[in-house]
Coordinates of C-alpha atoms in Angstrom, one line a residue:
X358 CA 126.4 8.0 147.8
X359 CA 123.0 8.9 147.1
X360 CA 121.3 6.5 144.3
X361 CA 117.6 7.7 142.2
X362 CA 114.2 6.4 143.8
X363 CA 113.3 3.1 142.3
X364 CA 111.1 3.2 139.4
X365 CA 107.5 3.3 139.5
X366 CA 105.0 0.5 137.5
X367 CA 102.0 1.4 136.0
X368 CA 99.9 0.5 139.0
X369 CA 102.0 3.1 141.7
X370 CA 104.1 -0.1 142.9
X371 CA 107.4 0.8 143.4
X372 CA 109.8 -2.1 142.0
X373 CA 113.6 -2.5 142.9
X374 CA 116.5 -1.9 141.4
X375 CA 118.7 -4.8 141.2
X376 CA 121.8 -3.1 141.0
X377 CA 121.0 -0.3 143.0
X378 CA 120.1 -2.5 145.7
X379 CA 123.4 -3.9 145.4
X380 CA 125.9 -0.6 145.7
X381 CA 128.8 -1.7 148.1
X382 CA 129.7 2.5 147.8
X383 CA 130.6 4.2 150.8
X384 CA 131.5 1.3 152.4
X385 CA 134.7 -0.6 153.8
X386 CA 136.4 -1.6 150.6
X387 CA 134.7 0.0 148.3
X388 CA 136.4 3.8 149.2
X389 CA 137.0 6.0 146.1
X390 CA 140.4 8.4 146.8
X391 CA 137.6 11.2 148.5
X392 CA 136.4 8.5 150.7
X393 CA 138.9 7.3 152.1
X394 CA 140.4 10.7 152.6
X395 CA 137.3 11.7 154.5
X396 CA 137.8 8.6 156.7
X397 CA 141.1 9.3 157.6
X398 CA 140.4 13.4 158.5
X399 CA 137.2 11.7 160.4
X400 CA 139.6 9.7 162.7
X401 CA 142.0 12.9 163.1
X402 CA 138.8 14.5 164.3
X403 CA 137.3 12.2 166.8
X404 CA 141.3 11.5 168.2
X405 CA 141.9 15.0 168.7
X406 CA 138.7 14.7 171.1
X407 CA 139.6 12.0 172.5
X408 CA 136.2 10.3 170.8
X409 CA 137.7 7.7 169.3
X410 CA 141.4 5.8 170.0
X411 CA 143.5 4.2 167.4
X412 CA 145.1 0.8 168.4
X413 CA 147.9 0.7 171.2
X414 CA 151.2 0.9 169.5
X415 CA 150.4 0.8 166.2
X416 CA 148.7 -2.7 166.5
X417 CA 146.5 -4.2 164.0
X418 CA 143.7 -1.1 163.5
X419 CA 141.1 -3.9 164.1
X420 CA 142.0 -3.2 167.8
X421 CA 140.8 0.6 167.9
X422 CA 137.9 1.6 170.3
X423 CA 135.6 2.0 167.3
X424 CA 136.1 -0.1 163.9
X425 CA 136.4 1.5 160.5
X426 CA 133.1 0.1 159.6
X427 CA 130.9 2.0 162.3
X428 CA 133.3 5.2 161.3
X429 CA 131.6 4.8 158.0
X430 CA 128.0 4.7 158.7
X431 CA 128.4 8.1 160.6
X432 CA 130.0 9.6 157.2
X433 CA 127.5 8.2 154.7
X434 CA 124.9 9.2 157.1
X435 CA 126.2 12.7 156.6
X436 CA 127.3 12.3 153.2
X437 CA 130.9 12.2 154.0
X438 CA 131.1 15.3 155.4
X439 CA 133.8 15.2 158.2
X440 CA 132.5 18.0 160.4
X441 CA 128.2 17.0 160.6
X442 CA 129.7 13.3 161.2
X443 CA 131.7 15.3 164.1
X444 CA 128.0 16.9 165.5
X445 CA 126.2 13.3 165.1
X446 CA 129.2 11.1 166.9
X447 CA 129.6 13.3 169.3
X448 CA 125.6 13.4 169.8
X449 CA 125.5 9.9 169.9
X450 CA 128.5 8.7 172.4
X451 CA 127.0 11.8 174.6
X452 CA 123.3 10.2 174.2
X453 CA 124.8 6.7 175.0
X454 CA 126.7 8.0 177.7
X455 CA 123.6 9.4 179.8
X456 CA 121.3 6.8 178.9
X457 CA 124.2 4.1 179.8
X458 CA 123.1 1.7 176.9
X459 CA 125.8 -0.7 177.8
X460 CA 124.2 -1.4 181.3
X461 CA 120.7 -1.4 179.7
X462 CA 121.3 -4.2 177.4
X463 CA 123.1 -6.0 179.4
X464 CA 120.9 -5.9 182.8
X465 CA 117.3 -5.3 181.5
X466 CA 114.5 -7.3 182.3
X467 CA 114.5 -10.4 179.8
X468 CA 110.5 -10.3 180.0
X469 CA 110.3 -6.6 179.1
X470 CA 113.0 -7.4 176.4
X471 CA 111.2 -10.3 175.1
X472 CA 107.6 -8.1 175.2
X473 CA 109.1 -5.4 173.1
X474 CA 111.0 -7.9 170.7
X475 CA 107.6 -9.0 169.7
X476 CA 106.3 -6.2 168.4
X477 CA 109.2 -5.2 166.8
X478 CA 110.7 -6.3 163.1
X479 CA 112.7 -9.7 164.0
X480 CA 115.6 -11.5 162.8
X481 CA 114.6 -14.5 161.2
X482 CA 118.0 -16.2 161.5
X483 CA 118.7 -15.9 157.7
X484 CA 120.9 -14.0 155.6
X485 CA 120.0 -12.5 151.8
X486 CA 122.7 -13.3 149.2
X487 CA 125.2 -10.6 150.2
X488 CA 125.1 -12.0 153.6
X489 CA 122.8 -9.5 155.2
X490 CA 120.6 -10.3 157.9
X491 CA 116.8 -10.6 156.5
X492 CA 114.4 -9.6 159.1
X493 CA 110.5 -9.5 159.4
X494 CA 107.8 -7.6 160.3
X495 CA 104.0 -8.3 160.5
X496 CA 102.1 -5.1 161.3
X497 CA 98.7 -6.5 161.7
X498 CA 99.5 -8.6 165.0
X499 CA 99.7 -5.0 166.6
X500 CA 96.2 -4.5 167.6
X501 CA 94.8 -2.1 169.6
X502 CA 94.3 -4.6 172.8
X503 CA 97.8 -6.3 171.7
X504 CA 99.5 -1.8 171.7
X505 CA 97.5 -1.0 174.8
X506 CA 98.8 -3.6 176.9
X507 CA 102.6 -2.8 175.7
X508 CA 101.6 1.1 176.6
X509 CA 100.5 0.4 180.1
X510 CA 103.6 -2.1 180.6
X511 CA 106.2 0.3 179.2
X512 CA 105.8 3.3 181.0
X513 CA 109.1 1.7 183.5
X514 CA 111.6 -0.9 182.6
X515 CA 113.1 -2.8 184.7
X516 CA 117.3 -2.9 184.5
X517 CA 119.2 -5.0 187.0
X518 CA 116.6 -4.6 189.5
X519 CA 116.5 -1.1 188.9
X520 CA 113.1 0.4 187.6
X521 CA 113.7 3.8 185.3
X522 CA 110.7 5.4 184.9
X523 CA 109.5 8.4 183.1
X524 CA 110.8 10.3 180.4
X525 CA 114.8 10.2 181.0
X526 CA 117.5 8.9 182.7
X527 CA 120.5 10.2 184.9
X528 CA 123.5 8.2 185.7
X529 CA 126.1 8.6 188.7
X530 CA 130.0 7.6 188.4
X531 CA 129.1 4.3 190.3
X532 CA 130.3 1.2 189.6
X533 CA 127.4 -1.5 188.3
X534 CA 128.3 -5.0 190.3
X535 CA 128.6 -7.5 187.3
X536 CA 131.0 -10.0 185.9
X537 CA 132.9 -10.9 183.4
X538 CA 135.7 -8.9 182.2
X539 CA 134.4 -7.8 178.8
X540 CA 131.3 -6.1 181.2
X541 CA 133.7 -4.0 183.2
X542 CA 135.2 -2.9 180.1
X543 CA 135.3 1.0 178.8
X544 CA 135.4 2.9 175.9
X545 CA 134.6 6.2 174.5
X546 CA 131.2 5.5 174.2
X547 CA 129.9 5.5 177.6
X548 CA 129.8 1.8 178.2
X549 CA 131.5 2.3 181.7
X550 CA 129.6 0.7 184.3
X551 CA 127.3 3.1 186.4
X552 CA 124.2 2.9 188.3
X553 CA 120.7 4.1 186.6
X554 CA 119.4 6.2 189.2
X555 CA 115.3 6.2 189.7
X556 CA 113.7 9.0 188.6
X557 CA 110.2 9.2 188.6
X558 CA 107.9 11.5 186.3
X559 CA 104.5 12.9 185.7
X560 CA 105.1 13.8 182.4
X561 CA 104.7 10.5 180.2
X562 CA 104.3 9.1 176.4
X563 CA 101.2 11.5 176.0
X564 CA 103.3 14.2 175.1
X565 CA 104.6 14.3 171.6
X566 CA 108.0 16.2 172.7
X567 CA 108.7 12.8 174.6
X568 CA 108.5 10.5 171.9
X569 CA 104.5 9.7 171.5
X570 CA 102.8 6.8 171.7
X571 CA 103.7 4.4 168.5
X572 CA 105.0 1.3 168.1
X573 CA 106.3 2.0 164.6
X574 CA 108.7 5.1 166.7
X575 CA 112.4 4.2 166.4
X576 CA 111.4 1.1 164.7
X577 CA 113.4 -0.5 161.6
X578 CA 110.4 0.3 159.7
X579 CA 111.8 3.6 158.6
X580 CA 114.6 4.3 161.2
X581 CA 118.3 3.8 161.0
X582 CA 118.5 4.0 157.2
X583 CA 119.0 7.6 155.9
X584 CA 121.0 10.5 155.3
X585 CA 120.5 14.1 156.5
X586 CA 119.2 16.9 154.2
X587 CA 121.3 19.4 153.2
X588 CA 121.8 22.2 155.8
X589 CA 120.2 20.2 159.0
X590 CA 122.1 20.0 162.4
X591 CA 122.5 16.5 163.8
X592 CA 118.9 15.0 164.8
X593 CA 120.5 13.3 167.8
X594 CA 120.8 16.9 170.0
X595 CA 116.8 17.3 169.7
X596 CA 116.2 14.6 171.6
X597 CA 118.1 14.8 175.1
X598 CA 114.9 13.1 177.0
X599 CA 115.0 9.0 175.8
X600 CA 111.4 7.4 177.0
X601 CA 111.8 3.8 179.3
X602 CA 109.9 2.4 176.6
X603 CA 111.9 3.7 174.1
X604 CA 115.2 2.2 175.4
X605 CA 113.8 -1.1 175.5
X606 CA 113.6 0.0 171.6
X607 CA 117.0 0.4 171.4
X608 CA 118.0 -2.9 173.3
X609 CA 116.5 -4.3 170.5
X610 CA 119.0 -1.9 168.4
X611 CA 122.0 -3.2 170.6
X612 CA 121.3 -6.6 170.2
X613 CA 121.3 -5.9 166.0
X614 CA 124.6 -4.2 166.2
X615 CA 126.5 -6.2 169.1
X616 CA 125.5 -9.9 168.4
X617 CA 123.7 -9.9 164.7
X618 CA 126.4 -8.0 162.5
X619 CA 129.4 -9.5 164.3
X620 CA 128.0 -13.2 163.5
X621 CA 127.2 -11.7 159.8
X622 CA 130.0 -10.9 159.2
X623 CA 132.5 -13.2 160.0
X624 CA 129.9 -16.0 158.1
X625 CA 132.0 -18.5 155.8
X626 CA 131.8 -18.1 151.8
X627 CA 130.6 -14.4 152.1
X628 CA 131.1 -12.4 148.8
X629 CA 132.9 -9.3 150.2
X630 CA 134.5 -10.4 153.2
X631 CA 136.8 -7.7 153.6
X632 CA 133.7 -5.7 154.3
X633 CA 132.0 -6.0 157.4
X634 CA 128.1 -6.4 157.7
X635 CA 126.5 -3.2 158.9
X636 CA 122.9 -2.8 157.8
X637 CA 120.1 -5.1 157.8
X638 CA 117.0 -6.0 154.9
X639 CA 113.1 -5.8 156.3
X640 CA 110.7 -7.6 154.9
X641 CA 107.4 -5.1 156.1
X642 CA 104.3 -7.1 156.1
X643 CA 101.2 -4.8 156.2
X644 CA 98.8 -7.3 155.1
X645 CA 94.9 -6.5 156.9
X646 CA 96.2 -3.1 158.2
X647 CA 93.5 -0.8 157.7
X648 CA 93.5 3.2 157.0
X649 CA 92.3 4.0 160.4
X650 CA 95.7 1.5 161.5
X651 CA 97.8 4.0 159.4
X652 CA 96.2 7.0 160.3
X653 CA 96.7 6.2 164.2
X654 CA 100.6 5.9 163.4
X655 CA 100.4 9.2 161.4
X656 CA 102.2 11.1 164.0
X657 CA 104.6 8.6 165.3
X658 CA 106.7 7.6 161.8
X659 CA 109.1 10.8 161.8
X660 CA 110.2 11.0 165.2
X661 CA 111.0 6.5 164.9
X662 CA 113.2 8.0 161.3
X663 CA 114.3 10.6 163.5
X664 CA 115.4 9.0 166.8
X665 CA 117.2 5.6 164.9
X666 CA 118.8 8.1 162.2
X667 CA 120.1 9.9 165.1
X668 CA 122.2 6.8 166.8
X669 CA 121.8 4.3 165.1
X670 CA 122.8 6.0 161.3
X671 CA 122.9 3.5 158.3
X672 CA 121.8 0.5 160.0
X673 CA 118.9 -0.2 157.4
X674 CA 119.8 -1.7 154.0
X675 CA 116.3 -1.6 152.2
X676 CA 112.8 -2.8 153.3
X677 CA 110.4 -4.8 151.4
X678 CA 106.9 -3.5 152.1
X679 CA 104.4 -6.4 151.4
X680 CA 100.7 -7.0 151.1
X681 CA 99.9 -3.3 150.0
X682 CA 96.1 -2.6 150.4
X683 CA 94.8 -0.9 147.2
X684 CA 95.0 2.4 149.0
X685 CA 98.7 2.4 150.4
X686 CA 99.6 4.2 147.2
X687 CA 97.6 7.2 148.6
X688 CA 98.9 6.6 151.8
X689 CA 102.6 6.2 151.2
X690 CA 102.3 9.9 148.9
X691 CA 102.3 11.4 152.3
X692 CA 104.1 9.2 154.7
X693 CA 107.4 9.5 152.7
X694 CA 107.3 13.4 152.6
X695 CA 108.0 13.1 156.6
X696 CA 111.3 11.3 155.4
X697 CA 114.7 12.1 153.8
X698 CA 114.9 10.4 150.0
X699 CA 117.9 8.1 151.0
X700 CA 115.5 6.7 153.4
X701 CA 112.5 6.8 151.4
X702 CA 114.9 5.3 148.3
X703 CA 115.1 2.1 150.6
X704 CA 111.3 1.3 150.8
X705 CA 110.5 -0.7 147.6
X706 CA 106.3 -1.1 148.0
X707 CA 106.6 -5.2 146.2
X708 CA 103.2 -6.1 143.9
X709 CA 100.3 -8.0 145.9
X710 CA 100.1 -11.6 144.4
X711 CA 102.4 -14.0 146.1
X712 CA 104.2 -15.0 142.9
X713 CA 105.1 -11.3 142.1
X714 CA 106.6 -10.6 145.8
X715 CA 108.3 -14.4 145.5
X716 CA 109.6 -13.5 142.1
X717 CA 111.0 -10.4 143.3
X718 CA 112.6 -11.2 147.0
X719 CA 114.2 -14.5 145.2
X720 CA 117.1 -12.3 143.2
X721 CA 118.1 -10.9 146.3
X722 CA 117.3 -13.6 148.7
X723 CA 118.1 -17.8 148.5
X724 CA 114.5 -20.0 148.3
X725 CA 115.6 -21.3 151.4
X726 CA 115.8 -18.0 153.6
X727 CA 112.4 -16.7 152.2
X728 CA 109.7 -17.2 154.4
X729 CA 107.0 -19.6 153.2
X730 CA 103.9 -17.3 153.1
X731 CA 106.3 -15.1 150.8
X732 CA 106.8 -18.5 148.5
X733 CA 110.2 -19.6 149.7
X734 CA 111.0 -22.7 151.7
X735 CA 111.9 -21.3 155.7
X736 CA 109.4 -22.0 158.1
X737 CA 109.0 -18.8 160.2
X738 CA 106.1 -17.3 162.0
X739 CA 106.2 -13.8 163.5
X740 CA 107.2 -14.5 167.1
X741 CA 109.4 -16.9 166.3
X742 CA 113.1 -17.0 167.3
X743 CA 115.7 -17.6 164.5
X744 CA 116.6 -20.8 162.7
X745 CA 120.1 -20.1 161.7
X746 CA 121.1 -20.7 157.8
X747 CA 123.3 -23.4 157.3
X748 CA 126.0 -21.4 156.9
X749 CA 126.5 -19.8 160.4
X750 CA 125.3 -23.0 162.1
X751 CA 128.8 -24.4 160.5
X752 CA 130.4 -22.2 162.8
X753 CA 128.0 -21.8 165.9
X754 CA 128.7 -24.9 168.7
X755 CA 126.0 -24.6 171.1
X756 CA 126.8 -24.2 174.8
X757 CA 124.2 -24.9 177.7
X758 CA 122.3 -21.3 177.5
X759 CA 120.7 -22.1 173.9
X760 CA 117.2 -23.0 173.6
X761 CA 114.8 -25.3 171.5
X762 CA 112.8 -24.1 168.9
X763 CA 110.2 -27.0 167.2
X764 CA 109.0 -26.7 163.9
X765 CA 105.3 -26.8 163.8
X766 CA 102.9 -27.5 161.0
X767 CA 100.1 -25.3 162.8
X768 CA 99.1 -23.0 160.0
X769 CA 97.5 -23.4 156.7
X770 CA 100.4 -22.5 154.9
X771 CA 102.6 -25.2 156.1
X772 CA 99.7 -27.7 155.6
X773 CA 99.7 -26.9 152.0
X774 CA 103.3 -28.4 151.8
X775 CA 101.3 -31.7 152.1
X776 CA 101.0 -34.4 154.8
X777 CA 104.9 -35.8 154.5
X778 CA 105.9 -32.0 155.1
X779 CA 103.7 -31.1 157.6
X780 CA 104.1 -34.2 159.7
X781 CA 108.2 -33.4 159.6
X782 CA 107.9 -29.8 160.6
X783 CA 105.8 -30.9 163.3
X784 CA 108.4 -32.7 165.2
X785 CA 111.9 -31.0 163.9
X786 CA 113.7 -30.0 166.8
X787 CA 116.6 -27.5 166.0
X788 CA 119.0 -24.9 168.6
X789 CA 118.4 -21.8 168.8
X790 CA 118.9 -18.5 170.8
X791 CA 117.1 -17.9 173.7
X792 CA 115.2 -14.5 175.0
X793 CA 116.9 -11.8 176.2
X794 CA 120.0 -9.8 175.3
X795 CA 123.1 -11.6 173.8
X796 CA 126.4 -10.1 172.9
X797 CA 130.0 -11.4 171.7
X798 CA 133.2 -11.8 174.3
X799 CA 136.5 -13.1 173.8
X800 CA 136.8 -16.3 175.9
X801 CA 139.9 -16.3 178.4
X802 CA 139.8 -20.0 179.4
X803 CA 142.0 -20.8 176.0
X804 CA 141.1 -23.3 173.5
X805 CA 138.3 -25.8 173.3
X806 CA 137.0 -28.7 171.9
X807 CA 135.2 -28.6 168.9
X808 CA 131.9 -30.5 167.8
X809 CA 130.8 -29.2 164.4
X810 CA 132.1 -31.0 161.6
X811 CA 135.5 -32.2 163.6
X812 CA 136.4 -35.3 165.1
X813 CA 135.7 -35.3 169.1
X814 CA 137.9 -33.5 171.0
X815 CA 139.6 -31.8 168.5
X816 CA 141.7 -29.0 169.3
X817 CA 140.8 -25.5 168.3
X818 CA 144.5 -23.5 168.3
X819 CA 143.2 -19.7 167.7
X820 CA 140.9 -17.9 170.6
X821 CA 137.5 -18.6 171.0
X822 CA 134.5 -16.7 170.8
X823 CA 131.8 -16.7 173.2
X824 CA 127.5 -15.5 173.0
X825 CA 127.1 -14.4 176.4
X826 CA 123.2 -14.1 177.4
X827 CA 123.0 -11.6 179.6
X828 CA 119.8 -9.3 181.2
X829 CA 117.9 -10.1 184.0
X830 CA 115.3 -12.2 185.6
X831 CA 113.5 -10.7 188.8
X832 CA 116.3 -8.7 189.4
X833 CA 118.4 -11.8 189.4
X834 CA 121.6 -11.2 186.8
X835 CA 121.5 -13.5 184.0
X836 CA 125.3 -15.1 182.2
X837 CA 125.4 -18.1 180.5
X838 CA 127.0 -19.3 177.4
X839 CA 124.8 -19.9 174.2
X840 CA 127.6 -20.5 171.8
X841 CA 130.6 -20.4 170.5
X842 CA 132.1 -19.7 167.2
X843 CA 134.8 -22.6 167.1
X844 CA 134.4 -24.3 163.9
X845 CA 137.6 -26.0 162.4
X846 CA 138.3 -23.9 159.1
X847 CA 136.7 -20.3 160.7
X848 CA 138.8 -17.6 160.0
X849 CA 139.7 -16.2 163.5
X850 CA 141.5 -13.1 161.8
X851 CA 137.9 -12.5 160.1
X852 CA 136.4 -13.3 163.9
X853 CA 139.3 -11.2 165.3
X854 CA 138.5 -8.1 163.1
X855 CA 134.7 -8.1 163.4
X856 CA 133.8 -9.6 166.8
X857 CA 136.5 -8.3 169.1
X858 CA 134.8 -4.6 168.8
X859 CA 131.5 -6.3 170.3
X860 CA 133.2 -7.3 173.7
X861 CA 133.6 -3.6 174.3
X862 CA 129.8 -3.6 175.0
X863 CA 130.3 0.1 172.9
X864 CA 128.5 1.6 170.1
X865 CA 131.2 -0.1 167.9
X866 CA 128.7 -1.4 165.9
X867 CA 125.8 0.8 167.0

């Protein structure tokens, strides 16, 4: 449901809502009698067309091709209305189905994942206190040198092996050679293996009908979080040409919705668990960025809304736009006009002293998933890869594809801390993920022993659930197990109903 734009202090800051922030509306569990009515008709629909496919033999509906929480993002993306939710899912599984986003993420080049994951808003490993995952973004690392480079490098991507090159993609009905049977594993969204054929191009980012040149384009900035206007056609049929650069975008966008959500959701102590976690928060730091900055991005911000609305509808929660120059009022009076006012309603511009943006992300965030330089207590610099909140490290065990990540007391605003804090964040070790592409799959080797909080070799009865890195290294297929979510106490009905939709490798949660 659509909800006012957040008030407005004397100053032009825009300052949350608290309880608009917090509307659970439109979303599973939270149906009014029209809702859910709409829901149902909206499975009829996609049935009838063969779109979407109910669970065999009247099984548990967690079992369908597409859970009842992705059903719901297209329909509050369209304001429930049954028949432009028809136009945009049908847009999207078409769009997925041509650019074969299950291969993509699962075979592309971890380097040119890993390059565009740094300039891109990243998960910081936390949660805010509904159990949404917090990500961050710092705008002024993008330089011109730093957006250049990423230019030059992006024009191809590498998948499998495969380079795809130019402005789209064409797939054949061939089978992709991979393994593991959750990656030969179909669905109504195009995630049947096939081979990304080479197809080279002239024409490149330079033209605007292509998708420009901006890093902010498709980005979480402002992408993936509104509603259409009244009277508008699906924005996913205006763009039938999807950049290389642009689908390593949307690996990013795959990883969110097939390894991010899933582990959200199924996290211990969550307040709504019934409902399953299908947006994210940003935390937008435009500290340093210049007008000239914001004036090169001028033409790139509505096509990023634009493209991310289009397939990935309702995946942004709210962003937190932080370290406001004294001119951003000015500037944001004509950036949100290019936006739709559900979108624009989830950009809350916080006040510039470090107390007032502290004082502010504390009621919806814990002190100890609050970066430091916003006044909290996590240590994480952009770049970094996640430190998982205690919570979903209760449930993680670590298999041999995690990786390292050191704490280190490098910048002035851990040295502040004092000496005792520094010197312990210089040599805290913790596991973490590693680069690349990760998604969730159903072990079939049967139960396992269990580490975290259990005695050794205990027994875990229910299935187990499996992070499977996947992507590529010099054409060389990457597989290896980072985790697994075997914790004595987990709820494997909770794991059932929210992680066995991401084995599909579908747009179940995209």
């Amino acid at each position: 449901m659509s909800s006012p734009l957040p008030e407005v202090n004397g100053n032009g800051t825009l300052i949350p809502d608290h309880d608009k922030l917090n509307s659970l509306s439109g979303h599973l569990g939270h149906l009014d009698d029209t809702q859910q009515a709409s829901l149902g008709k909206f499975k009829e629909k996609l049935q009838a067309e063969k779109l979407w496919t109910p669970a065999p033999g009247g099984a548990d509906p967690k079992q369908a091709s597409h859970d009842d929480g992705t059903l719901l993002r297209f329909l509050r993306a369209r304001k429930f209305s049954v028949d432009d939710a028809m136009v945009q899912f049908r847009d999207t599984e078409e769009w997925r189905e041509r650019n074969n986003m299950k291969r993509l993420y699962e075979c592309i080049d971890i380097e040119d994942y890993e390059e565009t994951r740094r300039l891109y808003p990243q998960w910081t490993g936390r949660r805010d206190k509904r159990g949404v995952p917090v990500y961050v973004f710092r705008v002024a690392d993008l330089d011109a040198r730093t957006m250049a480079a990423y230019e030059r490098s992006s024009v191809s991507t590498s998948v499998g092996g495969d380079e795809v090159i130019g402005t789209h993609e064409s797939v054949d009905s061939t089978p992709a050679t991979t393994s593991g049977s959750d990656l030969s594993a179909t669905s109504a969204t195009g995630t049947g293996g096939s081979k990304i054929k080479k197809e080279k191009e002239k024409k490149h980012s330079r033209d605007p009908s292509s998708g420009g040149s901006g890093f902010l384009r498709g980005s979480w900035f402002l992408g993936g979080g509104g509603q259409a206007k009244e009277g508008t056609v699906s924005p996913a049929s205006k763009h039938g040409e999807t950049p290389a650069k642009m689908l390593r975008l949307f690996a990013l966008y795959e990883n969110l919705t097939r390894f991010v959500m899933p582990l959200c959701s199924i996290a211990p102590d969550r307040a709504n668990p019934q409902t399953p976690i299908t947006q994210s928060n940003n935390i937008v730091d435009i500290t340093g960025v210049g007008l000239r900055q914001f004036w090169n991005l001028r033409s790139h911000m509505q096509d990023a809304s634009q493209l991310a609305t289009a397939h990935y509808p309702e995946t942004l929660d709210r962003i937190f736009v932080i370290g406001a120059p004294s001119f951003f009022p000015t500037v944001w009076s004509w950036i949100k006009k290019w936006f739709d006012p559900i979108t624009v309603s989830k950009v809350f511009i916080l006040p510039g002293e470090k107390a007032e943006v502290y004082a502010i992300l504390s009621k919806y965030i814990d002190d100890e998933n609050i970066p430091t330089q916003y006044g909290g207590k996590m240590h994480f610099q952009f770049g970094d890869m996640p430190s998982l909140d205690k919570e979903l490290s209760s449930i993680v065990q670590w298999g041999e594809g995690a990786a390292v990540r050191v704490h280190q007391a490098d910048t002035a605003e851990h040295k502040t801390n004092g000496d005792a804090t520094a010197a312990f964040y210089a040599h805290q070790e913790e596991k973490t993920l590693p680069h690349g592409p990760i998604f969730w799959e159903r072990s079939t080797t049967g139960p396992g022993s269990v580490s975290n909080g259990a005695a050794s070799g205990e027994q875990q009865a229910q299935h187990l659930w499996r992070a499977i890195g996947v992507g590529s290294v010099g054409g060389t297929a990457r597989r290896t197990v980072v985790a697994t979510l075997a914790a004595p106490g987990l709820d494997q009905d909770g794991a059932e109903q929210w992680v066995s939709q991401a084995q599909l490798g579908s747009a179940v949660f995209a």
